[in-house]
Structure formats: C-alpha cells, structure tokens
C-alpha cells in the first residue's frame, strides 16, 4: 500500500515511521546493481554513505519523505560518486515528482501560492526550476526562426539585466542571455550560427544602437522593426524632460512645485487618470502652454502608432514629425529627427501585423515574471523561470487520477 501511495517506479519500500516532520518511508532502488550518479554507468561499489532524506509530495497535511543510505561507487570516468537513485536527480534533496509538481505550479500560479502549497521558499523554487529547465529545454527551439524580437529586461531593482529573444511566429521565448547590449546579442547569433541567422526576415527591437549594430553585423538581410512601446517610451522621456525643464525655470514658485508633482498625470493614458490627476492635467493646460503642447504631442504619437493600416499610420507620422519639428521643444525636435530617420522600421511594425495583441501578451508575461523574480539570487534562476513559463516546456505533473 505504501509503495502505491508513494507512486514512484523503480523502488522497493522496506518500512515506514511517523516523525514530527511527516512520514519517513524507508526505500531502496529495485535494481541491485549500483550506477554512477553522474553518468548512470554500472560501477563497482566503494562504500555506503550516511542515510539521507528526499522530500516527496504530501498526502493531505502529511509530508512524505524517502529515506535511504546510498552507496558510493567507483566510476571509471568520475571517480568516487554517490550512486544514482531512480526517484531523484543527482544532488537533489527533492524527488522528481516533487520537482515536477513545483515547476507545474510555478508555470501557472503566483509566487506566494506556489511557496505555500509546496512548503518551500522562492529561492528553492528557483533552484528546482533551473535544474528541470536545463534537462528539458527543447534543443529545436532555434530551428525555423524567421521573425524574432529582442528586448532587455532589468531585474534586482535595475542592477542586472537579461536579454530575451522571442519567436514571434510561435509566440514563445527561444533564448535568454545574461546582460544587455551588443555583446549579449552576439552570443545569441553565435549559438544560432551563420545559416540560421541568414534565414531571419524581421527583428523587432528598441531604437538603441546596441542591438541594431549586432543585427546589422550578423543578420544584415533582416528588416529591423521598432515596436510601438519603445517608440512611445521615447516620447514619454521627451515629455518628462520638458516637464523638468519647465519646473526648473519656474523654480520654487507654487506653479513650479505643481509641475514637479504632475509627472504621472502627464505620462498616464488619459482614460486611466484618477480625478486628481485629471485636475492636474487641466491645470497644466491652463497655466503652461509649452508643457501642454508636449503632452499633446505624446498623445498624438500614441494615436499614430495604433493604426493598423500602414498608409494611415505613415500619413499620421509624417504630420506628427512636421508638427514636432516646429514645436520649439528641443526633446521633441530631436525625436522628430529620430522618427524620420527610422520611419521605415516603425512602419514595418504595423505592416507586418506584429502590432497585434498576442506579441504584447507575451511581453507582458515576461515582465510579470521578472518583477516576481526579485527574490532570485541569480540571472540563471530568472532565465530558467522565463524559459519555463514562456518557452513552451510541457510538463505532466503527478495530479490526482479520477477513474
Ligand atoms: Zn560516471
């Protein structure tokens, strides 16, 4: 009965006892022949290590543990190693079933719920996910890539970065690298190789020079595409520069103080404003015409980028660039030049149909994971979590079976 409750193949149950932390089930591998923990090759025995516990799944409120004193073997290649056990990965203190269940939950639930349900902390979840992803990452994910997107994400309160590459057609993450910028993306192209790099048709990215340089060097045939969010981000930055300049000119006056506090009212979409923010915005419209003009420019650009017909978008962007260049607002004059220079890359975003919601959905999901990853100790754990949740890794967890 215990063997069926434990539900792990390849082991023999020898006994069990209740302890304060749950039920300890004494087990041993069914196969008598000891194997190297590293390579799985049958090896002669060396000695027996102290008995160890592996955390297994719970039954109701009772935690199950597997207890076994593993043998140490003398491997021809690896020297003295602890033997392989059928219920757990080498060096893990958790059974495979436990790890699979944790990963399946982490794919679907938030951080707190996963930790509470499995009774482990978030760092441990990170370690388990890392081990599972290393073993199960699909090596074919870099095949048949045509339309990809590159983006950098900050984590650990903006001190560290990862670069994420998504396959826009299959809507999944295919590569994650530590760091940001040209060098990191070069590593992706190294892994992709020359032939597959030359099959790329479109690459979406931000307007910075770093990724552009890497793509021009390694996949010069690919159309560079600048997506809406990165263009809009530049407009938001221009608007914020104008606000700070105007507040600086007004100094410590009441008007200047009011501008200092109007940041969010200006940056948010008008339909998301709270009543107070709406009041702030109408105050800006009344008292500061330069800043209000900057706000109108930001909103107008957002409209231009939301068109689905390339021709209408082009007309709007042309008109916008003219308006911005005559606006007498330096940051927007500069932005109008950038927009003119890269107009074809911005219009490509609309004409390729990449402006649809599915791509945005994937990006939002990655951002959400990055935010919840603050507790992770390394970029490796975050990388694994992104692969797990957005890389399409299929998992079959030990869920209850109803006949
Ligand atoms: Zn070995």
GROMACS .gro file of C-alpha atoms and ligand atoms in nm:
model
  404
    1UNK     CA    1   0.000   0.000   0.000
    2UNK     CA    2   0.281   0.239   0.085
    3UNK     CA    3   0.454   0.164  -0.245
    4UNK     CA    4   0.136   0.259  -0.430
    5UNK     CA    5   0.090   0.574  -0.220
    6UNK     CA    6   0.447   0.687  -0.283
    7UNK     CA    7   0.379   0.622  -0.652
    8UNK     CA    8   0.739   0.615  -0.775
    9UNK     CA    9   0.862   0.343  -1.010
   10UNK     CA   10   1.185   0.153  -0.955
   11UNK     CA   11   1.191   0.142  -0.576
   12UNK     CA   12   1.120  -0.108  -0.301
   13UNK     CA   13   0.954   0.002   0.024
   14UNK     CA   14   1.112  -0.152   0.332
   15UNK     CA   15   0.921   0.019   0.609
   16UNK     CA   16   0.789   0.349   0.738
   17UNK     CA   17   0.759   0.551   1.056
   18UNK     CA   18   0.590   0.869   1.174
   19UNK     CA   19   0.821   1.155   1.265
   20UNK     CA   20   0.742   1.512   1.370
   21UNK     CA   21   0.805   1.638   1.014
   22UNK     CA   22   0.589   1.371   0.846
   23UNK     CA   23   0.612   1.010   0.732
   24UNK     CA   24   0.957   0.872   0.656
   25UNK     CA   25   0.935   0.586   0.408
   26UNK     CA   26   1.241   0.367   0.403
   27UNK     CA   27   1.322   0.266   0.045
   28UNK     CA   28   1.590   0.123  -0.181
   29UNK     CA   29   1.631   0.109  -0.559
   30UNK     CA   30   1.475  -0.200  -0.715
   31UNK     CA   31   1.787  -0.262  -0.922
   32UNK     CA   32   2.062  -0.417  -0.711
   33UNK     CA   33   2.342  -0.300  -0.939
   34UNK     CA   34   2.474   0.042  -0.833
   35UNK     CA   35   2.520   0.310  -1.101
   36UNK     CA   36   2.729   0.627  -1.111
   37UNK     CA   37   2.518   0.930  -1.012
   38UNK     CA   38   2.677   1.139  -1.282
   39UNK     CA   39   2.669   0.916  -1.592
   40UNK     CA   40   2.447   0.621  -1.494
   41UNK     CA   41   2.708   0.359  -1.586
   42UNK     CA   42   2.705   0.042  -1.367
   43UNK     CA   43   3.002   0.060  -1.130
   44UNK     CA   44   3.163  -0.141  -0.852
   45UNK     CA   45   3.068  -0.032  -0.500
   46UNK     CA   46   3.307   0.171  -0.287
   47UNK     CA   47   3.132   0.220   0.048
   48UNK     CA   48   2.799   0.332   0.188
   49UNK     CA   49   2.722   0.697   0.264
   50UNK     CA   50   2.515   0.818   0.558
   51UNK     CA   51   2.141   0.781   0.517
   52UNK     CA   52   1.966   1.075   0.352
   53UNK     CA   53   1.616   1.216   0.321
   54UNK     CA   54   1.444   1.323   0.000
   55UNK     CA   55   1.140   1.544   0.026
   56UNK     CA   56   0.845   1.383  -0.155
   57UNK     CA   57   0.488   1.502  -0.220
   58UNK     CA   58   0.235   1.543   0.059
   59UNK     CA   59  -0.076   1.341   0.128
   60UNK     CA   60  -0.329   1.579   0.280
   61UNK     CA   61  -0.135   1.759   0.553
   62UNK     CA   62   0.125   1.487   0.588
   63UNK     CA   63   0.461   1.529   0.417
   64UNK     CA   64   0.620   1.213   0.277
   65UNK     CA   65   0.995   1.167   0.287
   66UNK     CA   66   1.204   0.892   0.131
   67UNK     CA   67   1.493   0.764   0.343
   68UNK     CA   68   1.786   0.568   0.201
   69UNK     CA   69   2.158   0.526   0.268
   70UNK     CA   70   2.303   0.548  -0.086
   71UNK     CA   71   2.611   0.354  -0.181
   72UNK     CA   72   2.915   0.529  -0.314
   73UNK     CA   73   3.059   0.385  -0.634
   74UNK     CA   74   3.393   0.393  -0.808
   75UNK     CA   75   3.327   0.522  -1.161
   76UNK     CA   76   3.598   0.483  -1.424
   77UNK     CA   77   3.530   0.832  -1.550
   78UNK     CA   78   3.408   1.029  -1.247
   79UNK     CA   79   3.590   0.866  -0.956
   80UNK     CA   80   3.404   0.811  -0.629
   81UNK     CA   81   3.045   0.928  -0.660
   82UNK     CA   82   2.715   0.876  -0.481
   83UNK     CA   83   2.506   0.622  -0.673
   84UNK     CA   84   2.211   0.716  -0.895
   85UNK     CA   85   1.869   0.672  -0.737
   86UNK     CA   86   1.557   0.630  -0.955
   87UNK     CA   87   1.344   0.880  -0.760
   88UNK     CA   88   1.564   1.192  -0.770
   89UNK     CA   89   1.810   1.386  -0.982
   90UNK     CA   90   2.176   1.373  -0.885
   91UNK     CA   91   2.247   1.618  -0.598
   92UNK     CA   92   1.880   1.699  -0.537
   93UNK     CA   93   1.713   1.679  -0.197
   94UNK     CA   94   1.371   1.653  -0.362
   95UNK     CA   95   1.209   1.369  -0.556
   96UNK     CA   96   1.145   1.414  -0.928
   97UNK     CA   97   0.769   1.408  -0.869
   98UNK     CA   98   0.805   1.691  -0.619
   99UNK     CA   99   1.016   1.894  -0.861
  100UNK     CA  100   0.774   1.840  -1.149
  101UNK     CA  101   0.479   1.944  -0.934
  102UNK     CA  102   0.660   2.259  -0.817
  103UNK     CA  103   0.754   2.357  -1.173
  104UNK     CA  104   0.400   2.294  -1.298
  105UNK     CA  105   0.261   2.521  -1.027
  106UNK     CA  106   0.526   2.789  -1.089
  107UNK     CA  107   0.419   2.792  -1.456
  108UNK     CA  108   0.063   2.874  -1.355
  109UNK     CA  109   0.044   3.032  -1.011
  110UNK     CA  110   0.191   3.329  -0.835
  111UNK     CA  111   0.497   3.315  -0.616
  112UNK     CA  112   0.324   3.312  -0.275
  113UNK     CA  113   0.075   3.039  -0.367
  114UNK     CA  114   0.345   2.810  -0.508
  115UNK     CA  115   0.564   2.851  -0.199
  116UNK     CA  116   0.276   2.797   0.046
  117UNK     CA  117   0.141   2.491  -0.129
  118UNK     CA  118   0.477   2.315  -0.163
  119UNK     CA  119   0.617   2.441   0.168
  120UNK     CA  120   0.945   2.570   0.027
  121UNK     CA  121   1.088   2.919  -0.023
  122UNK     CA  122   1.112   3.107  -0.352
  123UNK     CA  123   1.485   3.059  -0.387
  124UNK     CA  124   1.439   2.683  -0.370
  125UNK     CA  125   1.167   2.707  -0.636
  126UNK     CA  126   1.426   2.890  -0.849
  127UNK     CA  127   1.684   2.615  -0.799
  128UNK     CA  128   1.435   2.335  -0.881
  129UNK     CA  129   1.313   2.513  -1.192
  130UNK     CA  130   1.671   2.572  -1.304
  131UNK     CA  131   1.752   2.200  -1.281
  132UNK     CA  132   1.434   2.099  -1.463
  133UNK     CA  133   1.476   2.351  -1.745
  134UNK     CA  134   1.840   2.254  -1.801
  135UNK     CA  135   1.727   1.895  -1.855
  136UNK     CA  136   1.421   1.968  -2.068
  137UNK     CA  137   1.489   2.276  -2.278
  138UNK     CA  138   1.390   2.195  -2.637
  139UNK     CA  139   1.708   2.199  -2.850
  140UNK     CA  140   1.495   2.252  -3.163
  141UNK     CA  141   1.371   2.590  -3.043
  142UNK     CA  142   1.636   2.770  -3.250
  143UNK     CA  143   1.523   2.594  -3.570
  144UNK     CA  144   1.297   2.768  -3.824
  145UNK     CA  145   1.329   3.116  -3.678
  146UNK     CA  146   1.214   3.392  -3.913
  147UNK     CA  147   1.051   3.675  -3.718
  148UNK     CA  148   1.214   3.735  -3.382
  149UNK     CA  149   1.207   4.005  -3.115
  150UNK     CA  150   1.490   4.120  -2.891
  151UNK     CA  151   1.445   4.303  -2.563
  152UNK     CA  152   1.634   4.376  -2.246
  153UNK     CA  153   1.476   4.335  -1.905
  154UNK     CA  154   1.611   4.465  -1.578
  155UNK     CA  155   1.576   4.278  -1.253
  156UNK     CA  156   1.717   4.304  -0.900
  157UNK     CA  157   1.599   4.664  -0.881
  158UNK     CA  158   1.754   4.757  -1.213
  159UNK     CA  159   2.108   4.650  -1.125
  160UNK     CA  160   2.115   4.347  -1.353
  161UNK     CA  161   1.984   4.270  -1.699
  162UNK     CA  162   1.888   3.978  -1.917
  163UNK     CA  163   1.835   3.984  -2.292
  164UNK     CA  164   1.534   3.788  -2.414
  165UNK     CA  165   1.479   3.666  -2.771
  166UNK     CA  166   1.124   3.565  -2.869
  167UNK     CA  167   0.994   3.378  -3.173
  168UNK     CA  168   0.705   3.599  -3.282
  169UNK     CA  169   0.551   3.332  -3.505
  170UNK     CA  170   0.545   3.050  -3.249
  171UNK     CA  171   0.490   3.302  -2.968
  172UNK     CA  172   0.749   3.168  -2.732
  173UNK     CA  173   1.082   3.260  -2.578
  174UNK     CA  174   1.373   3.088  -2.752
  175UNK     CA  175   1.680   3.238  -2.590
  176UNK     CA  176   1.776   3.426  -2.273
  177UNK     CA  177   2.123   3.567  -2.207
  178UNK     CA  178   2.278   3.743  -1.911
  179UNK     CA  179   2.349   4.113  -1.960
  180UNK     CA  180   2.232   4.355  -2.225
  181UNK     CA  181   2.355   4.520  -2.540
  182UNK     CA  182   2.551   4.423  -2.845
  183UNK     CA  183   2.783   4.167  -2.684
  184UNK     CA  184   2.499   3.966  -2.532
  185UNK     CA  185   2.310   3.956  -2.859
  186UNK     CA  186   2.629   3.849  -3.040
  187UNK     CA  187   2.625   3.540  -2.816
  188UNK     CA  188   2.277   3.459  -2.944
  189UNK     CA  189   2.395   3.485  -3.304
  190UNK     CA  190   2.697   3.268  -3.220
  191UNK     CA  191   2.463   2.997  -3.096
  192UNK     CA  192   2.229   3.043  -3.390
  193UNK     CA  193   2.509   3.007  -3.643
  194UNK     CA  194   2.551   3.170  -3.983
  195UNK     CA  195   2.293   2.974  -4.180
  196UNK     CA  196   2.006   3.020  -3.936
  197UNK     CA  197   2.096   3.388  -3.882
  198UNK     CA  198   2.061   3.449  -4.253
  199UNK     CA  199   1.713   3.299  -4.260
  200UNK     CA  200   1.577   3.573  -4.032
  201UNK     CA  201   1.340   3.811  -4.208
  202UNK     CA  202   1.241   4.054  -3.929
  203UNK     CA  203   1.384   4.152  -3.593
  204UNK     CA  204   1.186   4.371  -3.354
  205UNK     CA  205   1.388   4.576  -3.104
  206UNK     CA  206   1.424   4.910  -2.929
  207UNK     CA  207   1.568   5.216  -3.102
  208UNK     CA  208   1.903   5.200  -2.923
  209UNK     CA  209   2.221   5.146  -3.121
  210UNK     CA  210   2.339   4.830  -2.944
  211UNK     CA  211   2.101   4.563  -3.077
  212UNK     CA  212   2.088   4.739  -3.413
  213UNK     CA  213   2.465   4.703  -3.450
  214UNK     CA  214   2.455   4.332  -3.366
  215UNK     CA  215   2.173   4.264  -3.613
  216UNK     CA  216   2.338   4.465  -3.890
  217UNK     CA  217   2.660   4.271  -3.841
  218UNK     CA  218   2.515   3.919  -3.815
  219UNK     CA  219   2.181   3.926  -3.998
  220UNK     CA  220   2.206   4.222  -4.237
  221UNK     CA  221   1.922   4.089  -4.457
  222UNK     CA  222   1.665   4.109  -4.174
  223UNK     CA  223   1.425   4.404  -4.166
  224UNK     CA  224   1.467   4.592  -3.840
  225UNK     CA  225   1.136   4.666  -3.675
  226UNK     CA  226   1.083   4.919  -3.396
  227UNK     CA  227   0.784   4.835  -3.187
  228UNK     CA  228   0.525   5.072  -3.053
  229UNK     CA  229   0.630   5.052  -2.688
  230UNK     CA  230   0.986   5.151  -2.748
  231UNK     CA  231   0.885   5.445  -2.970
  232UNK     CA  232   0.625   5.552  -2.715
  233UNK     CA  233   0.885   5.526  -2.440
  234UNK     CA  234   1.099   5.784  -2.620
  235UNK     CA  235   0.800   6.021  -2.641
  236UNK     CA  236   0.738   5.974  -2.267
  237UNK     CA  237   1.100   6.055  -2.194
  238UNK     CA  238   1.083   6.368  -2.412
  239UNK     CA  239   0.770   6.480  -2.230
  240UNK     CA  240   0.932   6.425  -1.892
  241UNK     CA  241   1.239   6.626  -1.997
  242UNK     CA  242   1.014   6.918  -2.095
  243UNK     CA  243   0.833   6.894  -1.761
  244UNK     CA  244   1.158   6.903  -1.564
  245UNK     CA  245   1.290   7.197  -1.770
  246UNK     CA  246   0.970   7.395  -1.717
  247UNK     CA  247   0.967   7.317  -1.343
  248UNK     CA  248   1.331   7.429  -1.327
  249UNK     CA  249   1.250   7.762  -1.497
  250UNK     CA  250   0.969   7.831  -1.251
  251UNK     CA  251   1.190   7.740  -0.955
  252UNK     CA  252   1.031   7.731  -0.610
  253UNK     CA  253   0.708   7.907  -0.710
  254UNK     CA  254   0.375   7.737  -0.647
  255UNK     CA  255   0.342   7.669  -1.018
  256UNK     CA  256   0.686   7.509  -1.032
  257UNK     CA  257   0.603   7.287  -0.735
  258UNK     CA  258   0.279   7.180  -0.902
  259UNK     CA  259   0.469   7.076  -1.217
  260UNK     CA  260   0.706   6.866  -1.009
  261UNK     CA  261   0.410   6.667  -0.886
  262UNK     CA  262   0.239   6.628  -1.223
  263UNK     CA  263   0.462   6.353  -1.362
  264UNK     CA  264   0.214   6.064  -1.356
  265UNK     CA  265  -0.080   6.278  -1.465
  266UNK     CA  266   0.116   6.358  -1.780
  267UNK     CA  267   0.255   6.012  -1.855
  268UNK     CA  268  -0.055   5.801  -1.798
  269UNK     CA  269  -0.310   5.736  -2.070
  270UNK     CA  270  -0.584   6.000  -2.031
  271UNK     CA  271  -0.855   5.735  -1.983
  272UNK     CA  272  -0.668   5.591  -1.684
  273UNK     CA  273  -0.633   5.915  -1.492
  274UNK     CA  274  -0.773   5.948  -1.142
  275UNK     CA  275  -0.987   6.251  -1.073
  276UNK     CA  276  -0.698   6.432  -0.904
  277UNK     CA  277  -0.464   6.357  -1.192
  278UNK     CA  278  -0.728   6.485  -1.434
  279UNK     CA  279  -0.741   6.809  -1.240
  280UNK     CA  280  -0.362   6.839  -1.252
  281UNK     CA  281  -0.366   6.788  -1.627
  282UNK     CA  282  -0.627   7.057  -1.687
  283UNK     CA  283  -0.424   7.289  -1.463
  284UNK     CA  284  -0.120   7.229  -1.685
  285UNK     CA  285  -0.335   7.302  -1.991
  286UNK     CA  286  -0.437   7.635  -1.839
  287UNK     CA  287  -0.103   7.752  -1.698
  288UNK     CA  288   0.181   7.605  -1.904
  289UNK     CA  289   0.132   7.602  -2.278
  290UNK     CA  290   0.472   7.454  -2.363
  291UNK     CA  291   0.423   7.154  -2.138
  292UNK     CA  292   0.067   7.109  -2.259
  293UNK     CA  293   0.194   7.111  -2.619
  294UNK     CA  294   0.443   6.840  -2.524
  295UNK     CA  295   0.159   6.634  -2.375
  296UNK     CA  296  -0.049   6.673  -2.693
  297UNK     CA  297   0.250   6.557  -2.898
  298UNK     CA  298   0.290   6.246  -2.682
  299UNK     CA  299  -0.078   6.160  -2.715
  300UNK     CA  300  -0.081   6.223  -3.088
  301UNK     CA  301   0.216   5.991  -3.143
  302UNK     CA  302   0.036   5.717  -2.948
  303UNK     CA  303  -0.259   5.752  -3.184
  304UNK     CA  304  -0.036   5.733  -3.493
  305UNK     CA  305   0.123   5.412  -3.367
  306UNK     CA  306  -0.209   5.246  -3.301
  307UNK     CA  307  -0.322   5.241  -3.666
  308UNK     CA  308  -0.344   4.903  -3.836
  309UNK     CA  309  -0.326   5.039  -4.194
  310UNK     CA  310   0.034   5.132  -4.284
  311UNK     CA  311  -0.077   5.415  -4.515
  312UNK     CA  312  -0.278   5.594  -4.248
  313UNK     CA  313   0.000   5.542  -3.997
  314UNK     CA  314   0.251   5.690  -4.241
  315UNK     CA  315   0.038   5.999  -4.305
  316UNK     CA  316  -0.009   6.050  -3.934
  317UNK     CA  317   0.361   6.005  -3.853
  318UNK     CA  318   0.464   6.246  -4.133
  319UNK     CA  319   0.227   6.508  -3.999
  320UNK     CA  320   0.345   6.442  -3.648
  321UNK     CA  321   0.713   6.480  -3.737
  322UNK     CA  322   0.641   6.818  -3.901
  323UNK     CA  323   0.447   6.940  -3.601
  324UNK     CA  324   0.714   6.818  -3.356
  325UNK     CA  325   0.999   6.976  -3.552
  326UNK     CA  326   0.825   7.316  -3.533
  327UNK     CA  327   0.719   7.275  -3.169
  328UNK     CA  328   1.016   7.473  -3.026
  329UNK     CA  329   1.052   7.192  -2.771
  330UNK     CA  330   1.404   7.060  -2.805
  331UNK     CA  331   1.343   6.698  -2.693
  332UNK     CA  332   1.058   6.666  -2.943
  333UNK     CA  333   1.256   6.827  -3.227
  334UNK     CA  334   1.518   6.561  -3.160
  335UNK     CA  335   1.256   6.285  -3.152
  336UNK     CA  336   1.110   6.402  -3.483
  337UNK     CA  337   1.455   6.355  -3.642
  338UNK     CA  338   1.484   6.004  -3.499
  339UNK     CA  339   1.137   5.921  -3.626
  340UNK     CA  340   1.214   6.048  -3.977
  341UNK     CA  341   1.537   5.852  -3.985
  342UNK     CA  342   1.377   5.524  -3.879
  343UNK     CA  343   1.031   5.571  -4.026
  344UNK     CA  344   1.052   5.253  -4.236
  345UNK     CA  345   1.141   5.048  -3.926
  346UNK     CA  346   0.842   5.187  -3.737
  347UNK     CA  347   0.604   5.134  -4.029
  348UNK     CA  348   0.734   4.778  -4.064
  349UNK     CA  349   0.589   4.714  -3.720
  350UNK     CA  350   0.245   4.800  -3.850
  351UNK     CA  351   0.270   4.639  -4.194
  352UNK     CA  352   0.398   4.303  -4.059
  353UNK     CA  353   0.096   4.270  -3.830
  354UNK     CA  354   0.327   4.247  -3.529
  355UNK     CA  355   0.123   4.524  -3.371
  356UNK     CA  356  -0.135   4.266  -3.266
  357UNK     CA  357  -0.210   4.182  -2.906
  358UNK     CA  358  -0.052   3.835  -2.893
  359UNK     CA  359   0.304   3.963  -2.907
  360UNK     CA  360   0.222   4.219  -2.641
  361UNK     CA  361   0.072   3.945  -2.425
  362UNK     CA  362   0.398   3.750  -2.427
  363UNK     CA  363   0.599   4.062  -2.341
  364UNK     CA  364   0.369   4.141  -2.050
  365UNK     CA  365   0.404   3.788  -1.920
  366UNK     CA  366   0.784   3.809  -1.926
  367UNK     CA  367   0.771   4.144  -1.744
  368UNK     CA  368   0.548   3.993  -1.477
  369UNK     CA  369   0.793   3.705  -1.420
  370UNK     CA  370   1.083   3.949  -1.398
  371UNK     CA  371   0.902   4.151  -1.133
  372UNK     CA  372   0.828   3.846  -0.922
  373UNK     CA  373   1.190   3.732  -0.959
  374UNK     CA  374   1.326   3.987  -0.713
  375UNK     CA  375   1.392   3.709  -0.465
  376UNK     CA  376   1.611   3.513  -0.708
  377UNK     CA  377   1.979   3.504  -0.633
  378UNK     CA  378   2.098   3.483  -0.992
  379UNK     CA  379   2.024   3.563  -1.352
  380UNK     CA  380   2.035   3.186  -1.414
  381UNK     CA  381   1.729   3.124  -1.198
  382UNK     CA  382   1.541   3.405  -1.371
  383UNK     CA  383   1.648   3.272  -1.711
  384UNK     CA  384   1.513   2.928  -1.622
  385UNK     CA  385   1.185   3.075  -1.499
  386UNK     CA  386   1.137   3.268  -1.826
  387UNK     CA  387   1.205   2.950  -2.026
  388UNK     CA  388   0.967   2.752  -1.805
  389UNK     CA  389   0.676   2.996  -1.833
  390UNK     CA  390   0.721   3.130  -2.186
  391UNK     CA  391   0.926   2.866  -2.364
  392UNK     CA  392   0.652   2.607  -2.408
  393UNK     CA  393   0.807   2.334  -2.188
  394UNK     CA  394   0.538   2.064  -2.147
  395UNK     CA  395   0.505   1.912  -1.800
  396UNK     CA  396   0.297   1.623  -1.677
  397UNK     CA  397   0.270   1.665  -1.301
  398UNK     CA  398   0.154   1.391  -1.063
  399UNK     CA  399  -0.206   1.509  -1.045
  400UNK     CA  400  -0.485   1.301  -0.889
  401UNK     CA  401  -0.643   1.047  -1.125
  402UNK     CA  402  -1.020   1.004  -1.113
  403UNK     CA  403  -1.142   0.677  -1.260
  404LIG    ZN1  404   3.032   0.820  -1.401
   0.00000   0.00000   0.00000
